[in-house]
Phi, psi and omega in degrees: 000147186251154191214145204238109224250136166276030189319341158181171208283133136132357207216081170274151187194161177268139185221177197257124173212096152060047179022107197292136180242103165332152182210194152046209176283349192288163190252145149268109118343095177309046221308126158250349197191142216216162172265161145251115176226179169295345173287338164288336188284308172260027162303278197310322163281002188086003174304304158262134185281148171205177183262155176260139345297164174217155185233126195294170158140108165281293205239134160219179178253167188190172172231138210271118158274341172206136218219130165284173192283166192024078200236142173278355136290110192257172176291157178088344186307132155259151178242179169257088159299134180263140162293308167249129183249172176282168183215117139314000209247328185290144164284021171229006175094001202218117179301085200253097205300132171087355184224295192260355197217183173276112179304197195247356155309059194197157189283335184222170183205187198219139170200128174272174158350302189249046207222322172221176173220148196256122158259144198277144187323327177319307183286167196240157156325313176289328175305336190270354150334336189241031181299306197304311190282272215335312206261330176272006182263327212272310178320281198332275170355271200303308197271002171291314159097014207292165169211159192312132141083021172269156175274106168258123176280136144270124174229117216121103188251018189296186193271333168266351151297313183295296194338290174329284222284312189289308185296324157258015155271029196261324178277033202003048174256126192284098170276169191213094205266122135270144180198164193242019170223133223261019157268008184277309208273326171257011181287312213280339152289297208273343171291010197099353195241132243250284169317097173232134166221151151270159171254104180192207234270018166257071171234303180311296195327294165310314147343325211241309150358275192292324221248005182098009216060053161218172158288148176286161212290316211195149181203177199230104188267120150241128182318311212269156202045052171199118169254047205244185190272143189280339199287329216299347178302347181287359224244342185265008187233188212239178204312136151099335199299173190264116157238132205269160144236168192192130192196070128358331168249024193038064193267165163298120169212181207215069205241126192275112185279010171278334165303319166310337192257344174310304193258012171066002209295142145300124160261140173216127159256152180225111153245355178198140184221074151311337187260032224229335227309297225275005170289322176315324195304274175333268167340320188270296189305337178261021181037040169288347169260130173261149160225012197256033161262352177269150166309178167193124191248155177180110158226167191278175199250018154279003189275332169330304182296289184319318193291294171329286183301335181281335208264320189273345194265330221263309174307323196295328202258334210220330211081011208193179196237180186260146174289077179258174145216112189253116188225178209220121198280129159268119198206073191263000000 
């Protein structure tokens, strides 16, 4: 089996690895198409530590080649591989493709029952790409607590901020996108979502605008593509309210829990919404998401190395990625 192997940060190579053998309930898996997200770039540069060697890839699609009899996976099945499964054995309980476990740059993969998920024709391959944000916008939607016609701040106009915003207005719930880069902010108007501000120091006004003169009900910090400070939102949602951070790559982040306490707030971190994937399914399959305001990219997969470096020179210098979806046909 070929495998696209990490041997130390910044030194990806294609290398040879053992033949995968079914076993058990498990399916063998074709990997065809792999993600570049940011959890791989900082795979790759050592920003997330992993052991060496490793093999990078959080999300990918696949075809299912081998199935035991009566499997609710049949062989020709196309799947959803999931990124994170629970691991009793890890010290956060959790199993993470590309950091604790072996990622999906690679030709096959083994996958049990809650390991992979079968898509419906609906869904297209690039759609399921969005698999990750749906299902953390659906997380967000529940501990949050949202309900029709509450004012939710988003802060964060990246591809899991629009995502979020399209999904509760999916939730007839009213979102409120900030972001301070204002092609985020007109991508996030033509996918539909009506309310975009920058975030500065007009942001409370409109917020009170758009709600009648009140604060929003509820608000949502996402870390990755957003440098803006995460306390400034207490001061923007009104008392007692629900607020998420949401940081997917397990970024670092700094939040004064004396505002929090000011302003009485809820916190809920959210870094991964595994239990969300097949309702995400369910959605992508009912066409509730526009993405086609996003670049889309589809390269072969000698392209990897090169795309990883171009992507790692891009983090280093800005903190953050271009709004794409880049993905890698594996055809080994």
């Amino acid at each position: 089996m070929k495998i696209w192997q990490l041997n130390s940060p910044n030194h990806i190579q294609r290398a040879e690895s053992p033949d995968l053998v079914r076993k058990d309930d498990k399916v063998k898996v074709k990997i065809t198409k792999a993600l570049l997200s940011e959890a791989d770039v900082c795979v790759y540069t050592g920003d997330t530590r992993v052991k060496y060697p490793a093999v990078p890839g959080r999300f990918a699609v696949g075809q299912v080649t081998e199935a035991p009899e009566g499997a609710y996976m049949q062989k020709g099945d196309r799947v959803y591989l999931a990124d994170v499964t629970e691991d009793e054995d890890s010290p956060d309980g959790l199993r993470i493709a590309g950091e604790s476990a072996p990622g999906f740059y690679r030709d096959f993969a083994l996958a049990g029952p809650d390991e992979a998920y079968v898509l419906p024709a609906s869904v297209s391959d690039e759609a399921a790409f969005l698999i990750d944000a749906v299902a953390m916008a659906e997380h967000v939607i529940d501990e949050l607590h949202i309900s029709v016609g509450q004012h939710v701040l988003v802060i964060g106009g990246g591809l899991y901020g629009n995502v979020l915003c399209q999904i509760l207005i999916y939730h007839r719930a009213v979102p409120i996108l900030a972001d301070n880069n204002a092609e985020r902010l007109a991508r996030a108007k033509k996918s539909g979502i009506y309310y975009t501000f920058p975030n500065d120091e007009t942001l409370k006004n409109h917020i009170l605008e758009v709600t009648g003169g009140k604060l929003a009900d509820a608000a949502a910090y996402l870390a990755f593509s957003n440098k803006s400070e995460p306390s400034a939102l207490f001061s923007l949602v009104a008392r007692g309210a629900y607020v998420a951070f949401c940081a997917p790559v397990g970024k670092s982040l700094s939040v004064n829990l004396g505002n929090a306490l000011r302003y009485n707030v809820t916190l809920k971190g959210i870094t991964e919404s595994r239990e969300f994937v097949s309702t995400a399914i369910n959605i992508l399959a009912n066409k509730a998401v526009n993405f086609s305001e996003f670049p889309y990219s589809s390269y072969p997969e000698e392209k990897l190395p090169e795309m990883l470096e171009k992507y790692a020179a891009l983090y280093r210098a800005n903190g953050g990625l271009p709004e794409e979806i880049d993905i890698f046909r594996f055809v080994f």
